[in-house]
Tab-separated table of C-alpha atoms in Angstrom:
chain	number	residue	atom	x	y	z
A	181	UNK	CA	76.763	-83.118	-84.507
A	182	UNK	CA	76.398	-84.787	-81.141
A	183	UNK	CA	74.284	-83.081	-78.525
A	184	UNK	CA	77.094	-83.421	-75.964
A	185	UNK	CA	79.027	-80.867	-78.012
A	186	UNK	CA	76.681	-78.134	-76.802
A	187	UNK	CA	77.875	-78.437	-73.219
A	188	UNK	CA	81.493	-78.563	-74.331
A	189	UNK	CA	81.046	-75.339	-76.284
A	190	UNK	CA	79.429	-73.474	-73.408
A	191	UNK	CA	82.440	-74.263	-71.224
A	192	UNK	CA	84.494	-72.285	-73.727
A	193	UNK	CA	82.278	-69.207	-73.638
A	194	UNK	CA	82.207	-69.372	-69.837
A	195	UNK	CA	85.969	-69.163	-69.474
A	196	UNK	CA	86.208	-66.347	-72.056
A	197	UNK	CA	83.627	-64.366	-70.091
A	198	UNK	CA	85.452	-64.996	-66.827
A	199	UNK	CA	88.733	-63.822	-68.356
A	200	UNK	CA	87.345	-60.561	-69.731
A	201	UNK	CA	85.057	-59.603	-66.834
A	202	UNK	CA	87.861	-58.181	-64.615
A	203	UNK	CA	88.379	-55.473	-67.264
A	204	UNK	CA	84.839	-54.124	-66.871
A	205	UNK	CA	84.772	-50.354	-66.557
A	206	UNK	CA	88.544	-49.973	-66.803
A	207	UNK	CA	88.501	-48.177	-70.162
A	208	UNK	CA	90.724	-50.719	-71.909
A	209	UNK	CA	88.720	-52.564	-74.555
A	210	UNK	CA	91.804	-54.072	-76.181
A	211	UNK	CA	92.953	-55.814	-73.005
A	212	UNK	CA	89.416	-57.054	-72.348
A	213	UNK	CA	89.229	-58.532	-75.835
A	214	UNK	CA	92.722	-59.970	-75.543
A	215	UNK	CA	91.840	-61.721	-72.282
A	216	UNK	CA	88.694	-63.273	-73.755
A	217	UNK	CA	90.530	-64.422	-76.884
A	218	UNK	CA	93.430	-65.965	-74.974
A	219	UNK	CA	91.078	-67.866	-72.687
A	220	UNK	CA	88.760	-69.043	-75.458
A	221	UNK	CA	91.622	-70.308	-77.612
A	222	UNK	CA	93.221	-72.218	-74.736
A	223	UNK	CA	89.912	-73.816	-73.753
A	224	UNK	CA	89.209	-75.005	-77.289
A	225	UNK	CA	91.968	-77.568	-76.831
A	226	UNK	CA	89.659	-79.443	-74.448
A	227	UNK	CA	86.793	-79.665	-76.969
A	228	UNK	CA	86.204	-82.875	-78.939
A	229	UNK	CA	85.923	-81.403	-82.436
A	230	UNK	CA	87.997	-80.977	-85.563
A	231	UNK	CA	87.064	-77.356	-86.063
A	232	UNK	CA	88.065	-74.684	-88.549
A	233	UNK	CA	87.564	-71.042	-87.616
A	234	UNK	CA	85.567	-69.370	-90.394
A	235	UNK	CA	84.675	-66.244	-88.408
A	236	UNK	CA	87.222	-65.109	-85.877
A	237	UNK	CA	89.607	-62.380	-84.832
A	238	UNK	CA	90.868	-61.673	-88.349
A	239	UNK	CA	93.351	-63.036	-90.866
A	240	UNK	CA	96.416	-65.007	-89.781
A	241	UNK	CA	98.668	-61.944	-90.083
A	242	UNK	CA	96.261	-59.852	-87.980
A	243	UNK	CA	95.635	-62.196	-85.055
A	244	UNK	CA	97.905	-64.601	-83.172
A	245	UNK	CA	95.011	-66.947	-82.496
A	246	UNK	CA	91.416	-67.673	-83.459
A	247	UNK	CA	92.313	-66.375	-86.898
A	248	UNK	CA	90.292	-67.354	-89.956
A	249	UNK	CA	91.395	-70.795	-91.068
A	250	UNK	CA	92.882	-71.828	-87.724
A	251	UNK	CA	92.220	-75.366	-86.535
A	252	UNK	CA	90.705	-75.817	-83.069
A	253	UNK	CA	89.717	-78.860	-81.040
A	254	UNK	CA	91.511	-82.068	-80.098
A	255	UNK	CA	90.073	-84.818	-82.341
A	256	UNK	CA	89.836	-85.781	-86.000
A	257	UNK	CA	86.045	-85.656	-86.051
A	258	UNK	CA	83.487	-84.277	-86.296
A	259	UNK	CA	84.652	-81.731	-88.850
A	260	UNK	CA	82.870	-78.455	-88.123
A	261	UNK	CA	82.889	-74.765	-88.956
A	262	UNK	CA	83.435	-72.518	-85.958
A	263	UNK	CA	82.388	-68.869	-85.644
A	264	UNK	CA	83.578	-66.976	-82.587
A	265	UNK	CA	83.388	-63.594	-80.986
A	266	UNK	CA	85.327	-63.953	-77.733
A	267	UNK	CA	84.048	-60.584	-76.546
A	268	UNK	CA	81.054	-59.209	-78.416
A	269	UNK	CA	80.965	-55.674	-77.105
A	270	UNK	CA	84.530	-54.718	-76.224
A	271	UNK	CA	83.568	-51.069	-75.720
A	272	UNK	CA	80.652	-52.184	-73.529
A	273	UNK	CA	83.027	-53.895	-71.124
A	274	UNK	CA	85.474	-50.999	-71.187
A	275	UNK	CA	82.664	-48.606	-70.238
A	276	UNK	CA	80.948	-50.960	-67.779
A	277	UNK	CA	77.705	-51.043	-69.792
A	278	UNK	CA	75.189	-53.831	-70.494
A	279	UNK	CA	74.876	-56.687	-73.005
A	280	UNK	CA	78.487	-57.829	-73.543
A	281	UNK	CA	78.691	-61.504	-74.480
A	282	UNK	CA	81.162	-64.239	-75.286
A	283	UNK	CA	79.756	-66.087	-78.306
A	284	UNK	CA	80.371	-69.256	-80.338
A	285	UNK	CA	78.436	-70.924	-83.165
A	286	UNK	CA	79.306	-74.368	-84.547
A	287	UNK	CA	77.913	-76.021	-87.676
A	288	UNK	CA	78.806	-78.947	-89.886
A	289	UNK	CA	81.730	-78.228	-92.191
A	290	UNK	CA	80.902	-76.003	-95.136
A	291	UNK	CA	77.720	-74.488	-93.718
A	292	UNK	CA	78.751	-71.183	-92.130
A	293	UNK	CA	79.192	-68.185	-94.401
A	294	UNK	CA	82.759	-66.855	-94.507
A	295	UNK	CA	81.554	-63.329	-93.795
A	296	UNK	CA	84.100	-60.603	-94.551
A	297	UNK	CA	84.847	-57.973	-91.931
A	298	UNK	CA	82.596	-55.194	-93.187
A	299	UNK	CA	79.125	-53.808	-92.575
A	300	UNK	CA	75.997	-55.806	-93.227
A	301	UNK	CA	72.501	-54.371	-93.475
A	302	UNK	CA	70.234	-56.446	-91.200
A	303	UNK	CA	66.608	-57.152	-90.462
A	304	UNK	CA	66.057	-59.492	-87.522
A	305	UNK	CA	62.705	-60.711	-86.204
A	306	UNK	CA	61.234	-63.234	-83.820
A	307	UNK	CA	59.036	-66.243	-84.687
A	308	UNK	CA	55.854	-64.185	-85.178
A	309	UNK	CA	57.324	-62.276	-88.134
A	310	UNK	CA	59.304	-65.006	-89.885
A	311	UNK	CA	58.631	-64.937	-93.632
A	312	UNK	CA	56.440	-61.846	-93.400
A	313	UNK	CA	58.948	-59.043	-93.972
A	314	UNK	CA	61.593	-58.224	-96.560
A	315	UNK	CA	64.828	-56.315	-96.145
A	316	UNK	CA	64.242	-54.961	-99.664
A	317	UNK	CA	61.176	-52.982	-98.534
A	318	UNK	CA	61.480	-49.367	-97.373
A	319	UNK	CA	61.560	-49.072	-93.581
A	320	UNK	CA	58.067	-47.567	-93.347
A	321	UNK	CA	56.613	-50.415	-95.411
A	322	UNK	CA	58.372	-52.949	-93.191
A	323	UNK	CA	56.878	-51.357	-90.092
A	324	UNK	CA	53.347	-51.299	-91.495
A	325	UNK	CA	53.647	-54.967	-92.447
A	326	UNK	CA	54.923	-55.765	-88.947
A	327	UNK	CA	52.080	-53.825	-87.346
A	328	UNK	CA	49.499	-55.773	-89.329
A	329	UNK	CA	51.155	-59.155	-88.746
A	330	UNK	CA	51.536	-58.601	-85.006
A	331	UNK	CA	48.123	-57.025	-84.549
A	332	UNK	CA	49.723	-54.058	-82.821
A	333	UNK	CA	49.259	-50.337	-83.172
A	334	UNK	CA	52.333	-48.611	-84.568
A	335	UNK	CA	52.886	-46.861	-81.236
A	336	UNK	CA	53.131	-50.255	-79.524
A	337	UNK	CA	55.928	-51.577	-81.757
A	338	UNK	CA	59.497	-51.351	-80.428
A	339	UNK	CA	62.486	-51.322	-82.770
A	340	UNK	CA	66.056	-51.827	-81.585
A	341	UNK	CA	68.902	-50.148	-83.451
A	342	UNK	CA	72.545	-49.258	-82.907
A	343	UNK	CA	73.005	-45.602	-81.977
A	344	UNK	CA	75.118	-44.561	-84.957
A	345	UNK	CA	75.226	-41.519	-87.226
A	346	UNK	CA	74.884	-43.792	-90.256
A	347	UNK	CA	71.376	-44.680	-89.066
A	348	UNK	CA	70.122	-41.093	-89.083
A	349	UNK	CA	67.701	-41.580	-91.996
A	350	UNK	CA	66.297	-44.816	-90.546
A	351	UNK	CA	65.785	-43.158	-87.166
A	352	UNK	CA	63.947	-40.242	-88.783
A	353	UNK	CA	61.600	-42.712	-90.476
A	354	UNK	CA	61.033	-44.625	-87.244
A	355	UNK	CA	60.071	-41.420	-85.455
A	356	UNK	CA	57.878	-40.243	-88.293
A	357	UNK	CA	55.954	-43.516	-88.315
A	358	UNK	CA	55.618	-43.356	-84.547
A	359	UNK	CA	57.207	-46.551	-83.244
A	360	UNK	CA	59.195	-46.785	-80.048
A	361	UNK	CA	62.981	-46.975	-80.392
A	362	UNK	CA	65.453	-48.688	-78.103
A	363	UNK	CA	69.010	-47.627	-78.834
A	364	UNK	CA	72.049	-49.729	-78.045
A	365	UNK	CA	75.613	-48.425	-78.026
A	366	UNK	CA	77.207	-51.740	-79.048
A	367	UNK	CA	76.394	-55.441	-78.916
A	368	UNK	CA	75.152	-56.262	-82.405
A	369	UNK	CA	74.655	-59.987	-81.759
A	370	UNK	CA	72.589	-59.461	-78.619
A	371	UNK	CA	70.582	-56.774	-80.411
A	372	UNK	CA	69.683	-59.013	-83.340
A	373	UNK	CA	68.745	-61.841	-80.969
A	374	UNK	CA	66.451	-59.654	-78.858
A	375	UNK	CA	63.265	-59.927	-81.004
A	376	UNK	CA	63.201	-63.687	-80.384
A	377	UNK	CA	62.934	-63.207	-76.604
A	378	UNK	CA	59.467	-62.005	-75.547
A	379	UNK	CA	60.835	-60.730	-72.239
A	380	UNK	CA	63.123	-58.315	-74.115
A	381	UNK	CA	60.089	-56.432	-75.483
A	382	UNK	CA	61.665	-55.902	-78.927
A	383	UNK	CA	59.720	-56.508	-82.146
A	384	UNK	CA	62.371	-55.824	-84.803
A	385	UNK	CA	66.062	-55.143	-85.096
A	386	UNK	CA	67.123	-52.848	-87.937
A	387	UNK	CA	70.227	-51.155	-89.281
A	388	UNK	CA	73.753	-52.106	-90.180
A	389	UNK	CA	76.427	-53.796	-88.123
A	390	UNK	CA	79.310	-56.188	-88.565
A	391	UNK	CA	78.845	-58.960	-91.113
A	392	UNK	CA	80.540	-61.622	-88.941
A	393	UNK	CA	78.171	-60.709	-86.110
A	394	UNK	CA	75.296	-61.151	-88.544
A	395	UNK	CA	76.234	-64.787	-89.114
A	396	UNK	CA	76.509	-65.404	-85.367
A	397	UNK	CA	73.097	-63.821	-84.830
A	398	UNK	CA	71.614	-65.906	-87.649
A	399	UNK	CA	72.905	-69.039	-85.920
A	400	UNK	CA	71.217	-67.976	-82.685
A	401	UNK	CA	67.946	-67.085	-84.388
A	402	UNK	CA	67.840	-70.428	-86.191
A	403	UNK	CA	67.735	-72.071	-82.761
A	404	UNK	CA	65.132	-69.608	-81.491
A	405	UNK	CA	62.789	-69.872	-84.472
A	406	UNK	CA	63.504	-66.330	-85.608
A	407	UNK	CA	64.949	-64.933	-88.823
A	408	UNK	CA	67.719	-62.638	-89.985
A	409	UNK	CA	67.997	-61.222	-93.486
A	410	UNK	CA	71.219	-59.502	-94.468
A	411	UNK	CA	72.957	-57.678	-97.276
A	412	UNK	CA	76.662	-56.892	-97.356
A	413	UNK	CA	77.737	-53.272	-97.719
A	414	UNK	CA	81.175	-53.175	-99.370
A	415	UNK	CA	82.465	-49.616	-99.056
A	416	UNK	CA	84.950	-49.704	-101.917
A	417	UNK	CA	86.398	-51.829	-104.696
A	418	UNK	CA	88.801	-53.578	-102.335
A	419	UNK	CA	85.953	-54.721	-100.075
A	420	UNK	CA	83.917	-55.807	-103.107
A	421	UNK	CA	86.825	-57.924	-104.331
A	422	UNK	CA	87.323	-59.322	-100.823
A	423	UNK	CA	83.742	-60.581	-100.832
A	424	UNK	CA	84.285	-62.360	-104.123
A	425	UNK	CA	87.579	-63.816	-102.901
A	426	UNK	CA	85.691	-65.312	-99.945
A	427	UNK	CA	83.192	-67.007	-102.265
A	428	UNK	CA	80.401	-64.412	-102.347
A	429	UNK	CA	79.975	-63.882	-106.085
A	430	UNK	CA	77.401	-61.092	-105.784
A	431	UNK	CA	78.151	-59.094	-102.614
A	432	UNK	CA	74.859	-57.180	-102.947
A	433	UNK	CA	72.596	-60.239	-102.922
A	434	UNK	CA	70.063	-60.712	-100.145
A	435	UNK	CA	71.496	-63.186	-97.666
A	436	UNK	CA	68.951	-65.565	-96.192
A	437	UNK	CA	69.346	-67.806	-93.175
A	438	UNK	CA	70.244	-70.650	-95.533
A	439	UNK	CA	72.964	-68.538	-97.141
A	440	UNK	CA	74.497	-67.711	-93.759
A	441	UNK	CA	74.222	-70.955	-91.788
A	442	UNK	CA	73.117	-73.653	-94.228
A	443	UNK	CA	70.253	-76.070	-93.647
A	444	UNK	CA	71.882	-78.528	-91.251
A	445	UNK	CA	72.273	-78.405	-87.500
A	446	UNK	CA	73.771	-75.420	-85.658
A	447	UNK	CA	74.833	-75.095	-82.038
A	448	UNK	CA	75.000	-71.643	-80.469
A	449	UNK	CA	76.366	-70.736	-77.050
A	450	UNK	CA	76.778	-67.405	-75.287
A	451	UNK	CA	77.838	-66.366	-71.808
A	452	UNK	CA	77.090	-62.942	-70.399
A	453	UNK	CA	80.067	-60.785	-69.469
A	454	UNK	CA	77.985	-57.818	-68.320
A	455	UNK	CA	74.240	-57.959	-67.486
A	456	UNK	CA	71.712	-57.628	-70.290
A	457	UNK	CA	68.140	-58.332	-71.366
A	458	UNK	CA	68.961	-61.929	-72.246
A	459	UNK	CA	71.672	-63.019	-69.804
A	460	UNK	CA	73.148	-61.924	-66.521
A	461	UNK	CA	76.798	-60.957	-66.375
A	462	UNK	CA	79.719	-62.415	-64.468
A	463	UNK	CA	79.108	-61.936	-60.743
A	464	UNK	CA	81.875	-62.253	-58.178
A	465	UNK	CA	80.981	-64.007	-54.941
A	466	UNK	CA	82.695	-64.796	-51.653
A	467	UNK	CA	85.291	-67.562	-51.260
A	468	UNK	CA	86.967	-66.997	-54.656
A	469	UNK	CA	83.897	-67.967	-56.632
A	470	UNK	CA	82.203	-66.384	-59.619
A	471	UNK	CA	78.781	-66.936	-61.147
A	472	UNK	CA	78.141	-67.044	-64.875
A	473	UNK	CA	74.914	-67.087	-66.872
A	474	UNK	CA	74.865	-68.788	-70.265
A	475	UNK	CA	72.520	-69.902	-72.981
A	476	UNK	CA	73.198	-72.878	-75.245
A	477	UNK	CA	70.868	-73.846	-78.090
A	478	UNK	CA	70.604	-76.320	-80.926
A	479	UNK	CA	68.757	-75.647	-84.174
A	480	UNK	CA	67.882	-79.289	-84.835
A	481	UNK	CA	65.900	-79.720	-81.627
A	482	UNK	CA	65.109	-76.061	-80.844
A	483	UNK	CA	66.126	-76.863	-77.266
A	484	UNK	CA	67.172	-73.795	-75.288
A	485	UNK	CA	69.142	-74.276	-72.100
A	486	UNK	CA	69.925	-71.560	-69.588
A	487	UNK	CA	72.915	-72.485	-67.454
A	488	UNK	CA	73.932	-70.819	-64.198
A	489	UNK	CA	77.375	-71.969	-63.114
A	490	UNK	CA	79.472	-71.363	-60.012
A	491	UNK	CA	83.214	-71.401	-60.658
A	492	UNK	CA	85.997	-71.787	-58.095
A	493	UNK	CA	88.516	-69.382	-59.586
A	494	UNK	CA	91.764	-70.730	-58.042
A	495	UNK	CA	91.186	-73.966	-60.006
A	496	UNK	CA	90.866	-72.212	-63.362
A	497	UNK	CA	94.287	-72.848	-64.900
A	498	UNK	CA	93.316	-71.068	-68.106
A	499	UNK	CA	92.631	-67.836	-66.221
A	500	UNK	CA	96.016	-68.019	-64.501
A	501	UNK	CA	97.717	-68.396	-67.895
A	502	UNK	CA	95.819	-65.412	-69.280
A	503	UNK	CA	96.834	-63.191	-66.373
A	504	UNK	CA	100.461	-64.277	-66.740
A	505	UNK	CA	100.505	-63.439	-70.451
A	506	UNK	CA	98.787	-60.087	-69.921
A	507	UNK	CA	101.334	-59.174	-67.266
A	508	UNK	CA	103.912	-59.080	-70.082
A	509	UNK	CA	104.522	-55.414	-70.811
A	510	UNK	CA	104.441	-54.803	-74.560
A	511	UNK	CA	101.682	-55.912	-76.974
A	512	UNK	CA	104.164	-57.639	-79.297
A	513	UNK	CA	105.646	-59.542	-76.358
A	514	UNK	CA	102.158	-60.650	-75.359
A	515	UNK	CA	101.477	-61.741	-78.935
A	516	UNK	CA	104.554	-63.967	-78.875
A	517	UNK	CA	103.709	-65.313	-75.424
A	518	UNK	CA	100.155	-66.086	-76.536
A	519	UNK	CA	101.303	-68.108	-79.548
A	520	UNK	CA	103.862	-69.976	-77.445
A	521	UNK	CA	101.145	-70.734	-74.887
A	522	UNK	CA	98.907	-72.278	-77.555
A	523	UNK	CA	101.750	-74.415	-78.885
A	524	UNK	CA	102.630	-75.503	-75.345
A	525	UNK	CA	99.015	-76.360	-74.549
A	526	UNK	CA	98.730	-78.565	-77.650
A	527	UNK	CA	101.702	-80.585	-76.430
A	528	UNK	CA	100.152	-81.174	-72.999
A	529	UNK	CA	97.523	-83.753	-72.028
A	530	UNK	CA	94.023	-82.390	-72.593
A	531	UNK	CA	92.478	-80.812	-69.517
A	532	UNK	CA	89.847	-83.112	-68.070
A	533	UNK	CA	86.256	-81.975	-68.243
A	534	UNK	CA	85.928	-82.360	-64.478
A	535	UNK	CA	88.417	-79.515	-63.985
A	536	UNK	CA	86.189	-77.036	-65.784
């Protein structure tokens, strides 16, 4: 993959963040997600890739765009796998909370795991703990190993975990052992990334969250020098069979970084929608401008770029199209309008990069 692709990809996450940010605190997570998805899909038509969505908004019959198997980009090469989460943290935006992101990962074709939409057990760490822990160990054993490897007292270790009832037993163990706990309400990708950022003050990320988000987080951690181990958690026979249908012969196997993102290059980009430990959120300024904060990384070089951009909103044609579609009253009408918009965009000349 060419390094110029990284900057093309971050333009896509920027516009998705800008589209969803107006919904912050308005209690409508579906409209926030819809806005991000519409904007991201439209912007992909300006990206020089031949991409196939392997992690997206669902199956073709569930999502009008960015569905699994959909083609994105405007060229015949390079052929790449694309994983997206237009709005990672829909409830976060609806409630006006922290750590909502727009996220994309891109890898050479055939490298990204086609993760089914179900829970995945996860253990995520930063560079200091890579190769030193195992998701197969009991939680207390994991924490003692981490304490020894980091040279920290147990009371000085901080574990991040989603605040969910299903984590009750893990939380009891964490408190019994005596570590500090930082709960998050949503934002599984940002949570798993946190241990790789010293300024976040997180040593480990534990618990279960979405499997697609696990692959996105693994892509980010590969660029950051961290590690994510996962294990799918099919809840019934139908989910077990779905795993096998997607090429995962043993759904209960331990998934390594290689299993999830391959061994070749990966590009990861994220733009903050609301403020968080890693990135600032969209900030509205005077004179019809907005500020975005993004990170774009490449596994091959381990280069990490933080990008602060100022956008003149009247010139953002994609945002105008999103608002027009969302002004349509009924969800089914918006679905039709969204598909027609994508078809129309494909027939038009590609938007120049200077207009972004």
